[in-house]
Each structure stands twice: as C-alpha cells, then as structure tokens.
mmCIF file of C-alpha atoms and ligand atoms in Angstrom:
data_model
loop_
_atom_site.group_PDB
_atom_site.id
_atom_site.type_symbol
_atom_site.label_atom_id
_atom_site.label_comp_id
_atom_site.label_asym_id
_atom_site.label_seq_id
_atom_site.Cartn_x
_atom_site.Cartn_y
_atom_site.Cartn_z
ATOM 1 C CA MET A 264 22.909 11.011 -18.260
ATOM 2 C CA TRP A 265 19.789 13.003 -17.375
ATOM 3 C CA LYS A 266 20.790 15.793 -14.982
ATOM 4 C CA GLY A 267 17.452 17.040 -13.644
ATOM 5 C CA ILE A 268 15.069 19.579 -15.125
ATOM 6 C CA ILE A 269 17.050 22.724 -14.280
ATOM 7 C CA ARG A 270 20.172 21.604 -16.122
ATOM 8 C CA GLU A 271 18.244 19.931 -18.956
ATOM 9 C CA TYR A 272 16.208 23.068 -19.741
ATOM 10 C CA PRO A 273 18.709 25.911 -19.192
ATOM 11 C CA ASP A 274 16.830 28.236 -21.568
ATOM 12 C CA PHE A 275 13.900 28.162 -19.163
ATOM 13 C CA PHE A 276 15.564 27.720 -15.761
ATOM 14 C CA ARG A 277 18.533 30.046 -15.381
ATOM 15 C CA PHE A 278 20.990 29.866 -12.490
ATOM 16 C CA SER A 279 24.012 32.135 -12.368
ATOM 17 C CA ASP A 280 25.833 29.715 -10.075
ATOM 18 C CA ASP A 281 25.379 25.990 -10.714
ATOM 19 C CA LYS A 282 26.389 25.110 -7.156
ATOM 20 C CA ASN A 283 23.018 26.392 -5.939
ATOM 21 C CA VAL A 284 21.159 23.824 -8.037
ATOM 22 C CA ILE A 285 19.618 21.251 -5.702
ATOM 23 C CA THR A 286 18.581 18.243 -7.746
ATOM 24 C CA ILE A 287 17.893 14.529 -7.362
ATOM 25 C CA HIS A 288 17.717 14.265 -11.157
ATOM 26 C CA GLU A 289 13.947 14.632 -11.227
ATOM 27 C CA GLY A 290 11.981 14.600 -14.474
ATOM 28 C CA ASN A 291 12.480 12.487 -17.594
ATOM 29 C CA THR A 292 9.509 10.367 -16.576
ATOM 30 C CA PRO A 293 8.009 7.945 -19.090
ATOM 31 C CA LEU A 294 5.147 8.886 -21.391
ATOM 32 C CA VAL A 295 3.480 5.539 -21.911
ATOM 33 C CA GLN A 296 0.768 4.816 -24.458
ATOM 34 C CA ALA A 297 -2.180 2.981 -22.913
ATOM 35 C CA PRO A 298 -3.950 0.987 -25.644
ATOM 36 C CA ARG A 299 -5.816 -1.392 -23.348
ATOM 37 C CA LEU A 300 -7.150 1.517 -21.320
ATOM 38 C CA ALA A 301 -8.219 3.318 -24.503
ATOM 39 C CA GLN A 302 -9.918 0.144 -25.741
ATOM 40 C CA LYS A 303 -11.967 0.113 -22.554
ATOM 41 C CA ILE A 304 -12.725 3.849 -22.337
ATOM 42 C CA ASN A 305 -13.006 4.878 -25.976
ATOM 43 C CA PRO A 306 -11.306 2.936 -28.789
ATOM 44 C CA LYS A 307 -11.416 6.011 -31.035
ATOM 45 C CA ILE A 308 -8.945 8.026 -28.947
ATOM 46 C CA SER A 309 -5.267 7.525 -28.060
ATOM 47 C CA ILE A 310 -4.347 7.762 -24.404
ATOM 48 C CA PHE A 311 -0.847 8.479 -23.088
ATOM 49 C CA LEU A 312 0.114 8.379 -19.429
ATOM 50 C CA LYS A 313 2.770 10.721 -18.043
ATOM 51 C CA TYR A 314 3.953 8.557 -15.167
ATOM 52 C CA GLU A 315 5.065 11.097 -12.590
ATOM 53 C CA GLY A 316 5.241 8.430 -9.904
ATOM 54 C CA LEU A 317 8.718 7.703 -11.242
ATOM 55 C CA ASN A 318 10.182 10.953 -9.957
ATOM 56 C CA PRO A 319 12.727 10.664 -7.087
ATOM 57 C CA THR A 320 10.144 11.028 -4.310
ATOM 58 C CA GLY A 321 7.366 9.404 -6.313
ATOM 59 C CA SER A 322 5.356 12.431 -7.423
ATOM 60 C CA PHE A 323 5.354 15.424 -9.778
ATOM 61 C CA LYS A 324 6.141 17.708 -6.839
ATOM 62 C CA ASP A 325 9.878 17.149 -7.361
ATOM 63 C CA ARG A 326 9.798 19.271 -10.536
ATOM 64 C CA GLY A 327 8.684 22.331 -8.603
ATOM 65 C CA MET A 328 10.671 21.484 -5.504
ATOM 66 C CA THR A 329 14.048 21.400 -7.258
ATOM 67 C CA MET A 330 13.364 24.968 -8.416
ATOM 68 C CA ALA A 331 11.895 26.251 -5.132
ATOM 69 C CA VAL A 332 14.663 24.777 -2.972
ATOM 70 C CA SER A 333 17.433 25.850 -5.368
ATOM 71 C CA ARG A 334 16.114 29.417 -5.352
ATOM 72 C CA ALA A 335 15.806 29.273 -1.554
ATOM 73 C CA VAL A 336 19.449 28.179 -1.289
ATOM 74 C CA GLU A 337 20.487 30.836 -3.804
ATOM 75 C CA SER A 338 18.878 33.501 -1.625
ATOM 76 C CA GLY A 339 20.611 32.195 1.497
ATOM 77 C CA SER A 340 17.556 30.625 3.132
ATOM 78 C CA LYS A 341 18.263 28.011 5.812
ATOM 79 C CA ALA A 342 14.742 26.607 6.226
ATOM 80 C CA ILE A 343 11.645 25.825 4.207
ATOM 81 C CA ILE A 344 8.038 25.260 5.249
ATOM 82 C CA CYS A 345 4.913 23.878 3.578
ATOM 83 C CA ALA A 346 1.403 22.674 4.201
ATOM 84 C CA SER A 347 0.657 19.421 2.476
ATOM 85 C CA THR A 348 -1.742 16.596 1.802
ATOM 86 C CA GLY A 349 1.440 14.472 1.698
ATOM 87 C CA ASN A 350 3.379 14.651 -1.530
ATOM 88 C CA THR A 351 4.633 18.218 -1.197
ATOM 89 C CA SER A 352 5.866 17.404 2.307
ATOM 90 C CA ALA A 353 7.681 14.281 1.085
ATOM 91 C CA SER A 354 9.354 16.235 -1.685
ATOM 92 C CA ALA A 355 10.198 19.261 0.510
ATOM 93 C CA ALA A 356 11.751 16.973 3.122
ATOM 94 C CA ALA A 357 13.901 15.179 0.544
ATOM 95 C CA TYR A 358 15.154 18.320 -1.220
ATOM 96 C CA ALA A 359 15.847 20.059 2.104
ATOM 97 C CA ALA A 360 17.917 17.039 3.140
ATOM 98 C CA ARG A 361 19.817 17.232 -0.138
ATOM 99 C CA ALA A 362 20.429 20.956 0.392
ATOM 100 C CA GLY A 363 21.396 20.583 4.040
ATOM 101 C CA ILE A 364 18.682 22.942 5.258
ATOM 102 C CA LYS A 365 15.691 22.482 7.574
ATOM 103 C CA ALA A 366 12.188 21.431 6.494
ATOM 104 C CA PHE A 367 9.019 22.066 8.500
ATOM 105 C CA VAL A 368 5.919 20.371 7.184
ATOM 106 C CA VAL A 369 2.358 20.857 8.375
ATOM 107 C CA ILE A 370 -0.130 18.144 7.464
ATOM 108 C CA PRO A 371 -3.757 17.343 8.273
ATOM 109 C CA GLU A 372 -3.864 14.748 11.061
ATOM 110 C CA GLY A 373 -5.075 11.311 9.970
ATOM 111 C CA LYS A 374 -5.555 12.116 6.289
ATOM 112 C CA ILE A 375 -2.102 11.419 4.884
ATOM 113 C CA ALA A 376 -1.288 8.263 2.928
ATOM 114 C CA LEU A 377 1.177 6.147 4.891
ATOM 115 C CA GLY A 378 4.059 6.226 2.407
ATOM 116 C CA LYS A 379 4.057 10.021 2.238
ATOM 117 C CA LEU A 380 4.250 10.384 6.002
ATOM 118 C CA ALA A 381 7.102 7.856 6.087
ATOM 119 C CA GLN A 382 8.989 9.897 3.494
ATOM 120 C CA ALA A 383 8.709 13.208 5.350
ATOM 121 C CA MET A 384 9.842 11.489 8.554
ATOM 122 C CA ILE A 385 12.809 9.543 7.175
ATOM 123 C CA HIS A 386 14.209 12.612 5.408
ATOM 124 C CA GLY A 387 14.337 14.349 8.775
ATOM 125 C CA ALA A 388 11.648 16.999 8.429
ATOM 126 C CA THR A 389 9.908 18.357 11.489
ATOM 127 C CA VAL A 390 6.400 17.010 10.943
ATOM 128 C CA ILE A 391 3.464 18.808 12.536
ATOM 129 C CA LYS A 392 0.014 17.246 12.340
ATOM 130 C CA VAL A 393 -2.762 19.804 12.736
ATOM 131 C CA LEU A 394 -6.216 18.806 13.889
ATOM 132 C CA GLY A 395 -7.709 20.410 10.809
ATOM 133 C CA ASN A 396 -7.532 20.115 7.032
ATOM 134 C CA PHE A 397 -5.049 21.204 4.352
ATOM 135 C CA ASP A 398 -6.640 24.634 4.022
ATOM 136 C CA ASP A 399 -6.115 25.297 7.759
ATOM 137 C CA ALA A 400 -2.497 24.147 7.438
ATOM 138 C CA LEU A 401 -1.877 26.400 4.430
ATOM 139 C CA ASN A 402 -3.174 29.466 6.281
ATOM 140 C CA ILE A 403 -0.805 28.745 9.160
ATOM 141 C CA VAL A 404 2.336 28.258 7.030
ATOM 142 C CA LYS A 405 1.548 31.351 4.950
ATOM 143 C CA GLN A 406 1.464 33.417 8.133
ATOM 144 C CA ILE A 407 4.667 31.889 9.528
ATOM 145 C CA SER A 408 6.601 32.408 6.303
ATOM 146 C CA GLN A 409 5.549 36.066 6.224
ATOM 147 C CA GLU A 410 6.755 36.721 9.739
ATOM 148 C CA TYR A 411 9.839 34.496 10.063
ATOM 149 C CA PRO A 412 12.900 33.767 7.880
ATOM 150 C CA ILE A 413 11.491 30.526 6.509
ATOM 151 C CA THR A 414 10.822 30.051 2.795
ATOM 152 C CA LEU A 415 7.328 28.907 1.827
ATOM 153 C CA VAL A 416 7.503 26.098 -0.747
ATOM 154 C CA ASN A 417 3.810 25.614 -1.453
ATOM 155 C CA SER A 418 2.795 26.450 -5.003
ATOM 156 C CA LEU A 419 2.178 30.062 -3.932
ATOM 157 C CA ASN A 420 5.948 30.163 -4.347
ATOM 158 C CA PRO A 421 6.211 31.017 -8.072
ATOM 159 C CA HIS A 422 9.344 28.875 -8.503
ATOM 160 C CA ARG A 423 7.238 25.777 -7.852
ATOM 161 C CA ILE A 424 5.006 26.538 -10.837
ATOM 162 C CA GLU A 425 8.087 27.399 -12.919
ATOM 163 C CA GLY A 426 9.643 23.984 -12.309
ATOM 164 C CA GLN A 427 6.405 22.117 -12.886
ATOM 165 C CA LYS A 428 6.224 23.564 -16.397
ATOM 166 C CA SER A 429 8.882 20.998 -17.298
ATOM 167 C CA GLY A 430 6.249 18.243 -17.387
ATOM 168 C CA ALA A 431 4.689 19.938 -20.422
ATOM 169 C CA PHE A 432 8.123 20.414 -22.051
ATOM 170 C CA GLU A 433 8.909 16.717 -21.760
ATOM 171 C CA ILE A 434 5.570 15.708 -23.250
ATOM 172 C CA CYS A 435 6.102 17.998 -26.246
ATOM 173 C CA ASP A 436 9.656 16.667 -26.655
ATOM 174 C CA SER A 437 8.633 13.016 -26.641
ATOM 175 C CA LEU A 438 5.165 12.823 -28.202
ATOM 176 C CA VAL A 439 5.507 12.170 -31.924
ATOM 177 C CA GLY A 440 3.343 14.592 -33.900
ATOM 178 C CA GLY A 441 3.426 17.460 -31.408
ATOM 179 C CA PRO A 442 1.415 18.311 -28.301
ATOM 180 C CA PRO A 443 -1.730 16.362 -27.430
ATOM 181 C CA ASP A 444 -5.267 17.580 -28.176
ATOM 182 C CA TYR A 445 -6.292 17.240 -24.541
ATOM 183 C CA HIS A 446 -4.355 17.152 -21.291
ATOM 184 C CA SER A 447 -6.160 15.653 -18.303
ATOM 185 C CA LEU A 448 -5.134 16.256 -14.680
ATOM 186 C CA PRO A 449 -6.408 15.862 -11.137
ATOM 187 C CA VAL A 450 -6.975 19.239 -9.479
ATOM 188 C CA GLY A 451 -6.313 19.898 -5.793
ATOM 189 C CA ASN A 452 -4.576 23.113 -4.877
ATOM 190 C CA ALA A 453 -4.702 23.811 -8.641
ATOM 191 C CA GLY A 454 -0.986 24.497 -9.112
ATOM 192 C CA ASN A 455 -0.268 21.699 -11.546
ATOM 193 C CA ILE A 456 -2.953 22.514 -14.114
ATOM 194 C CA THR A 457 -1.719 26.116 -13.930
ATOM 195 C CA ALA A 458 1.892 24.993 -14.438
ATOM 196 C CA TYR A 459 1.212 22.634 -17.341
ATOM 197 C CA TRP A 460 -0.726 25.318 -19.191
ATOM 198 C CA ALA A 461 2.062 27.843 -18.563
ATOM 199 C CA GLY A 462 4.563 25.241 -19.792
ATOM 200 C CA TYR A 463 2.695 24.572 -23.030
ATOM 201 C CA LYS A 464 2.347 28.313 -23.634
ATOM 202 C CA ALA A 465 6.056 28.919 -22.933
ATOM 203 C CA TYR A 466 6.983 26.190 -25.435
ATOM 204 C CA PHE A 467 4.564 27.688 -27.963
ATOM 205 C CA ASP A 468 6.038 31.191 -27.546
ATOM 206 C CA TYR A 469 9.530 29.719 -27.906
ATOM 207 C CA GLY A 470 8.500 28.214 -31.247
ATOM 208 C CA LYS A 471 8.875 24.617 -30.105
ATOM 209 C CA ILE A 472 5.231 23.666 -30.747
ATOM 210 C CA LYS A 473 2.555 24.882 -33.163
ATOM 211 C CA SER A 474 -0.633 24.038 -31.282
ATOM 212 C CA LEU A 475 -1.880 23.973 -27.703
ATOM 213 C CA PRO A 476 -3.913 21.319 -25.884
ATOM 214 C CA LYS A 477 -7.212 21.851 -24.121
ATOM 215 C CA MET A 478 -6.666 21.509 -20.377
ATOM 216 C CA ILE A 479 -9.211 19.280 -18.648
ATOM 217 C CA GLY A 480 -9.071 19.057 -14.855
ATOM 218 C CA PHE A 481 -10.950 16.890 -12.371
ATOM 219 C CA GLN A 482 -11.699 17.470 -8.710
ATOM 220 C CA ALA A 483 -13.154 14.894 -6.351
ATOM 221 C CA GLU A 484 -16.891 15.485 -5.885
ATOM 222 C CA GLY A 485 -16.531 16.005 -2.119
ATOM 223 C CA ALA A 486 -13.769 18.558 -2.682
ATOM 224 C CA SER A 487 -14.869 20.396 -5.800
ATOM 225 C CA PRO A 488 -14.776 24.117 -5.001
ATOM 226 C CA ILE A 489 -13.882 25.217 -8.544
ATOM 227 C CA VAL A 490 -16.680 23.150 -10.094
ATOM 228 C CA GLN A 491 -19.266 24.305 -7.562
ATOM 229 C CA GLY A 492 -17.988 27.872 -7.330
ATOM 230 C CA ARG A 493 -17.822 27.845 -3.531
ATOM 231 C CA ILE A 494 -15.288 27.112 -0.800
ATOM 232 C CA PHE A 495 -15.697 23.651 0.761
ATOM 233 C CA GLU A 496 -15.292 24.088 4.533
ATOM 234 C CA LYS A 497 -15.119 20.331 5.073
ATOM 235 C CA PRO A 498 -13.680 18.712 1.934
ATOM 236 C CA GLU A 499 -13.885 14.904 1.896
ATOM 237 C CA THR A 500 -12.610 12.304 -0.545
ATOM 238 C CA ILE A 501 -10.817 8.976 -0.597
ATOM 239 C CA ALA A 502 -8.228 10.743 -2.785
ATOM 240 C CA THR A 503 -6.600 12.495 0.176
ATOM 241 C CA ALA A 504 -3.990 14.198 -2.034
ATOM 242 C CA ILE A 505 -6.729 16.425 -3.495
ATOM 243 C CA ARG A 506 -8.815 16.848 -0.345
ATOM 244 C CA ILE A 507 -8.737 20.648 -0.593
ATOM 245 C CA GLY A 508 -11.612 23.088 -0.137
ATOM 246 C CA ASN A 509 -10.047 26.422 -1.096
ATOM 247 C CA PRO A 510 -7.294 25.995 -3.717
ATOM 248 C CA ALA A 511 -4.483 28.561 -3.739
ATOM 249 C CA SER A 512 -4.362 28.708 -7.557
ATOM 250 C CA TRP A 513 -8.160 28.721 -8.022
ATOM 251 C CA LYS A 514 -8.258 31.737 -10.354
ATOM 252 C CA LYS A 515 -5.196 30.656 -12.352
ATOM 253 C CA ALA A 516 -6.715 27.221 -12.910
ATOM 254 C CA GLU A 517 -9.909 28.835 -14.208
ATOM 255 C CA GLN A 518 -7.767 30.919 -16.527
ATOM 256 C CA ALA A 519 -5.937 27.837 -17.817
ATOM 257 C CA ARG A 520 -9.312 26.183 -18.391
ATOM 258 C CA ASP A 521 -10.769 29.171 -20.230
ATOM 259 C CA ASP A 522 -7.679 30.176 -22.243
ATOM 260 C CA SER A 523 -7.223 26.617 -23.478
ATOM 261 C CA GLY A 524 -10.914 26.015 -24.185
ATOM 262 C CA GLY A 525 -10.940 23.161 -21.670
ATOM 263 C CA LEU A 526 -13.048 22.302 -18.654
ATOM 264 C CA ILE A 527 -12.907 21.494 -14.940
ATOM 265 C CA ASP A 528 -15.403 18.917 -13.701
ATOM 266 C CA SER A 529 -15.727 16.545 -10.769
ATOM 267 C CA VAL A 530 -15.676 12.763 -10.385
ATOM 268 C CA SER A 531 -17.055 10.678 -7.529
ATOM 269 C CA ASP A 532 -14.906 8.556 -5.206
ATOM 270 C CA ASP A 533 -16.415 5.422 -6.803
ATOM 271 C CA GLU A 534 -15.412 6.667 -10.253
ATOM 272 C CA ILE A 535 -11.902 7.448 -8.973
ATOM 273 C CA LEU A 536 -11.485 3.967 -7.462
ATOM 274 C CA GLU A 537 -12.808 2.314 -10.614
ATOM 275 C CA ALA A 538 -10.237 4.204 -12.714
ATOM 276 C CA TYR A 539 -7.520 3.425 -10.130
ATOM 277 C CA LYS A 540 -8.162 -0.302 -10.552
ATOM 278 C CA MET A 541 -8.513 0.004 -14.322
ATOM 279 C CA VAL A 542 -5.116 1.572 -14.977
ATOM 280 C CA SER A 543 -3.289 -0.831 -12.683
ATOM 281 C CA SER A 544 -5.005 -3.971 -13.976
ATOM 282 C CA LEU A 545 -5.073 -3.052 -17.678
ATOM 283 C CA GLU A 546 -1.732 -1.295 -18.093
ATOM 284 C CA GLY A 547 0.437 -2.454 -15.193
ATOM 285 C CA ILE A 548 0.809 1.103 -13.972
ATOM 286 C CA PHE A 549 0.262 1.801 -10.301
ATOM 287 C CA CYS A 550 -0.756 5.326 -9.346
ATOM 288 C CA GLU A 551 -2.353 6.763 -6.257
ATOM 289 C CA PRO A 552 -6.138 7.381 -6.102
ATOM 290 C CA ALA A 553 -5.884 11.152 -6.723
ATOM 291 C CA SER A 554 -3.912 10.511 -9.911
ATOM 292 C CA ALA A 555 -6.670 8.273 -11.209
ATOM 293 C CA ALA A 556 -9.079 11.232 -11.177
ATOM 294 C CA SER A 557 -7.527 12.187 -14.526
ATOM 295 C CA ILE A 558 -8.639 8.851 -15.960
ATOM 296 C CA ALA A 559 -12.013 8.836 -14.211
ATOM 297 C CA GLY A 560 -12.564 12.209 -15.854
ATOM 298 C CA LEU A 561 -11.869 10.743 -19.286
ATOM 299 C CA VAL A 562 -14.383 7.964 -18.664
ATOM 300 C CA LYS A 563 -17.022 10.514 -17.684
ATOM 301 C CA LYS A 564 -16.324 12.958 -20.498
ATOM 302 C CA SER A 565 -16.060 10.244 -23.128
ATOM 303 C CA ALA A 566 -19.479 8.901 -22.109
ATOM 304 C CA GLN A 567 -20.834 12.444 -22.426
ATOM 305 C CA GLY A 568 -19.522 12.646 -26.000
ATOM 306 C CA LEU A 569 -16.584 15.032 -25.592
ATOM 307 C CA PHE A 570 -14.421 13.216 -28.144
ATOM 308 C CA ASN A 571 -15.114 12.917 -31.889
ATOM 309 C CA GLY A 572 -12.442 10.301 -32.557
ATOM 310 C CA GLY A 573 -8.771 10.611 -33.416
ATOM 311 C CA GLU A 574 -7.872 12.798 -30.441
ATOM 312 C CA ARG A 575 -4.671 12.245 -28.514
ATOM 313 C CA VAL A 576 -5.083 12.650 -24.771
ATOM 314 C CA VAL A 577 -2.360 12.795 -22.140
ATOM 315 C CA CYS A 578 -3.231 12.017 -18.519
ATOM 316 C CA THR A 579 -0.749 12.988 -15.821
ATOM 317 C CA LEU A 580 -0.478 10.217 -13.248
ATOM 318 C CA THR A 581 0.706 12.532 -10.510
ATOM 319 C CA GLY A 582 1.879 10.119 -7.798
ATOM 320 C CA HIS A 583 3.044 6.540 -7.318
ATOM 321 C CA GLY A 584 0.585 3.958 -6.046
ATOM 322 C CA LEU A 585 3.063 2.664 -3.455
ATOM 323 C CA LYS A 586 2.521 5.837 -1.452
ATOM 324 C CA ASP A 587 -0.914 4.634 -0.457
ATOM 325 C CA PRO A 588 -0.790 0.872 0.196
ATOM 326 C CA ASP A 589 -3.893 0.989 2.394
ATOM 327 C CA ASN A 590 -6.223 1.963 -0.446
ATOM 328 C CA ALA A 591 -4.632 -0.547 -2.841
ATOM 329 C CA ILE A 592 -5.243 -3.392 -0.399
ATOM 330 C CA LYS A 593 -8.759 -2.184 0.373
ATOM 331 C CA VAL A 594 -9.916 -2.354 -3.251
ATOM 332 C CA SER A 595 -8.118 -5.587 -4.217
ATOM 333 C CA ARG A 596 -8.820 -9.282 -3.947
ATOM 334 C CA GLU A 597 -7.469 -10.799 -0.695
ATOM 335 C CA PRO A 598 -4.478 -13.140 -0.979
ATOM 336 C CA VAL A 599 -5.327 -16.790 -0.325
ATOM 337 C CA THR A 600 -3.565 -18.490 2.600
ATOM 338 C CA CYS A 601 -2.878 -22.215 2.295
ATOM 339 C CA GLU A 602 -0.677 -25.079 3.522
ATOM 340 C CA PRO A 603 2.855 -25.287 2.040
ATOM 341 C CA GLU A 604 1.945 -28.139 -0.324
ATOM 342 C CA THR A 605 1.990 -28.071 -4.134
ATOM 343 C CA LYS A 606 -1.332 -29.869 -4.279
ATOM 344 C CA LYS A 607 -3.019 -27.325 -2.057
ATOM 345 C CA VAL A 608 -1.609 -24.456 -4.121
ATOM 346 C CA LEU A 609 -2.761 -26.127 -7.354
ATOM 347 C CA ASN A 610 -6.159 -26.481 -5.797
ATOM 348 C CA VAL A 611 -6.300 -22.747 -5.223
ATOM 349 C CA LEU A 612 -5.188 -22.182 -8.836
ATOM 350 C CA GLY A 613 -8.169 -24.233 -9.970
ATOM 351 C CA PHE A 614 -6.232 -27.184 -11.433
HETATM 352 N N1 F0G B 176 -2.174 14.444 -7.436
HETATM 353 C C1 F0G B 176 -1.402 14.241 -6.373
HETATM 354 C C2 F0G B 176 -0.833 12.882 -6.167
HETATM 355 C C3 F0G B 176 -1.125 15.294 -5.463
HETATM 356 O O1 F0G B 176 -0.344 15.079 -4.421
HETATM 357 C C4 F0G B 176 -1.708 16.553 -5.695
HETATM 358 C C5 F0G B 176 -1.471 17.667 -4.783
HETATM 359 C C6 F0G B 176 -2.502 16.710 -6.846
HETATM 360 C C7 F0G B 176 -2.713 15.639 -7.676
HETATM 361 C C8 F0G B 176 -3.129 18.008 -7.185
HETATM 362 O O2 F0G B 176 -2.213 18.914 -7.688
HETATM 363 O O3 F0G B 176 -2.513 20.672 -5.996
HETATM 364 O O4 F0G B 176 -1.278 21.103 -8.106
HETATM 365 O O5 F0G B 176 -3.742 20.773 -8.125
HETATM 366 N N2 F0G B 176 -0.887 17.567 -3.672
HETATM 367 C C9 F0G B 176 -0.526 18.685 -2.800
HETATM 368 C C10 F0G B 176 0.339 18.200 -1.658
HETATM 369 C C11 F0G B 176 -1.667 19.517 -2.407
HETATM 370 O O6 F0G B 176 0.346 18.831 -0.584
HETATM 371 O O7 F0G B 176 1.047 17.209 -1.820
HETATM 372 P P1 F0G B 176 -2.447 20.470 -7.476
#
C-alpha cells in the first residue's frame, strides 16, 4: 500500500520520529498518456498528463503540505497560517485537521472557486476573506507568522518546495525511457515550477536519471508578472488559482527556466478555456482552468514551432476540475429538460 510521499521517499524526506509524519497518503498520482490530445495539438509529440487532481484534497498542494505540516508538528507548532487562491487553503485545512492543530487561512474575497472554499470550511479552518487579492493576503500572513507563534505554510516555507519535489520523482519512476524532454506547468506563486526543477535535479544528482527536462511555465496573460517583468497590481484571470501579481518564488522560477533552458510565457483566458475543454472532452480528464494553462501553453508553443518531433512532454494538471463547477458549467452545453417520456427523450437524441 502506498504510504504517502514522506514514507515512500525516505532518502529524500527524513524524519527522526515517524509519529510526527502527518499524511493522507498523498502522491502516487497517475501519469496518463494523452494520444487524442497530442493528435489535436501536434501528432509528432507524445503528451503525458500528471493528474494531480487525484491527491487527497484534489491538488498538488498536498505534496508540500504533508512536509510543511509534519515539520510544524515536529517543531511543536500548534497552528498554521497561509494566504491562498484556494488550493493551499484546502490542503492546509485538511492536514491541520489530521494533525489536530489549528489552521488560519486568508483568501481573496469573491475570487475562490466554490469547491476550494467548501474544503477549507468543512475541515474546520478559520477562513478570513480579505477585500483584496492574493498578494495582499500573503503580505498579511507573512507579517503575522513573523510576530506570532503560527507556522507559515505558503511556499516561502522551504518544506513545501521539498515535498513538491516528489512530483518529479514519481514521473521519473514511472515514465519508461527516463525523464521527459519538456515539463509544462501553470505558474502562479511560482513554487511548483521551482519544486519540480529542484526534484529533477535532486534525482539527477542521486544518479536516478541521466538527463533533465526543459521547464516550460505559463502564466495567465492578465497575471503575467514574470513574462512582463513587472508586478501586476491588479491581476485578473478566469484561472483564479493563478491570479497572482507578485509571485513569492519569482526569482527561483526564472532560475529554473534559465538553468533548464526552458521558457515562461503567457496564455490568454480564451486559450486557457479552450485547453480546459479540450482535455476534458478528448481525454476524459477533468482539471481546473489554471491547470489547463499547461496545455494552452503547449498549443501556443507548438504553433510557434518549438517542437521538432519525437519529444516527450509532461503537463502537470495541478488541480481537479470538480473544485470549480461554476466554470465547467459556464463553458459547457446546457442540459436539455424534457417530459418523462421515452419518445420525448428519443426526440432530443435525434432519433
Ligand atoms: N494550479 C493550481 C490549481 C494552483 O492552485 C496553483 C497555485 C498553481 C497552479 C500555481 O502553482 O503557485 O506553485 O506557481 N495555487 C496557490 C494557492 C497560489 O493558494 O492555492 P504555483
């Protein structure tokens, strides 16, 4: 039985006392080949989807949260705090519940997908909505965690990045023929692209792999500070998970990009929604809009001639589509209502 990333990768995540390990058996998510998507985007490349929506709270955040909360418990902390566009707060709330400690989460009012808010609430976190954006919330929680005995579990906490490296380990362990040529990710606060690159490098140094992928990251156009080289005071995008104007790991993401020979570009909301529909309708895999930025980026870069043919590309689908039912309904065909009669239903079916 899979026991969670800390216990599955003991060479990388060391705990002197196993009782401090707080886990909901995160990780071990499927790496699914996507031939129909590749056929549509570029038949000459192979696309694999790392479906992080299948983590315990439905996003990749659980990989970092198991580490951050376990270390918090190890150090005797009784409370954690984070700012979040939704997924970090859902994960923090769940792992705090599991640990029996308090969670305080600060989110931007009105810009959180419904499922994520429900998660933070049901797990018993104290949820504070600020009348501002994620960047405002992050500044507040940073200050509080410096002055009070509350552990910050945003990705400024290095244990978060440590745990998130495990996504790269799993890909290397399961992809036949070694690591991919390219790894595509959405970029928000820029922790995940930093973590994946660190994970690939750690596996390389450990002698587990013999090559490294190029990291390619995609921000939403209306929240693309790294691409534009300036802070966005008022970031806006349909992909609320990555609605961030001043990413905490900005410099580290640029380093991952440059060290790997990759790139960070932006995609429009229309391109994100198109990719969102494409992956769900062609592959049966439901992710949230922000996750689809990784696929929208492939569409854009493929059209610009990035690939020669034969490349293997992994896209991380960072969060489950069920977190954001509102956007799914908005972009889909309406159900048809009809009388409870077979004939009427057949009529709708076109028979
Ligand atoms: N995809 C999803 C679904 C996310 O929730 C996030 C970040 C990202 C991508 C971007 O990852 O920040 O490491 O570059 N969500 C954070 C949160 C900000 O608060 O849940 P990143």
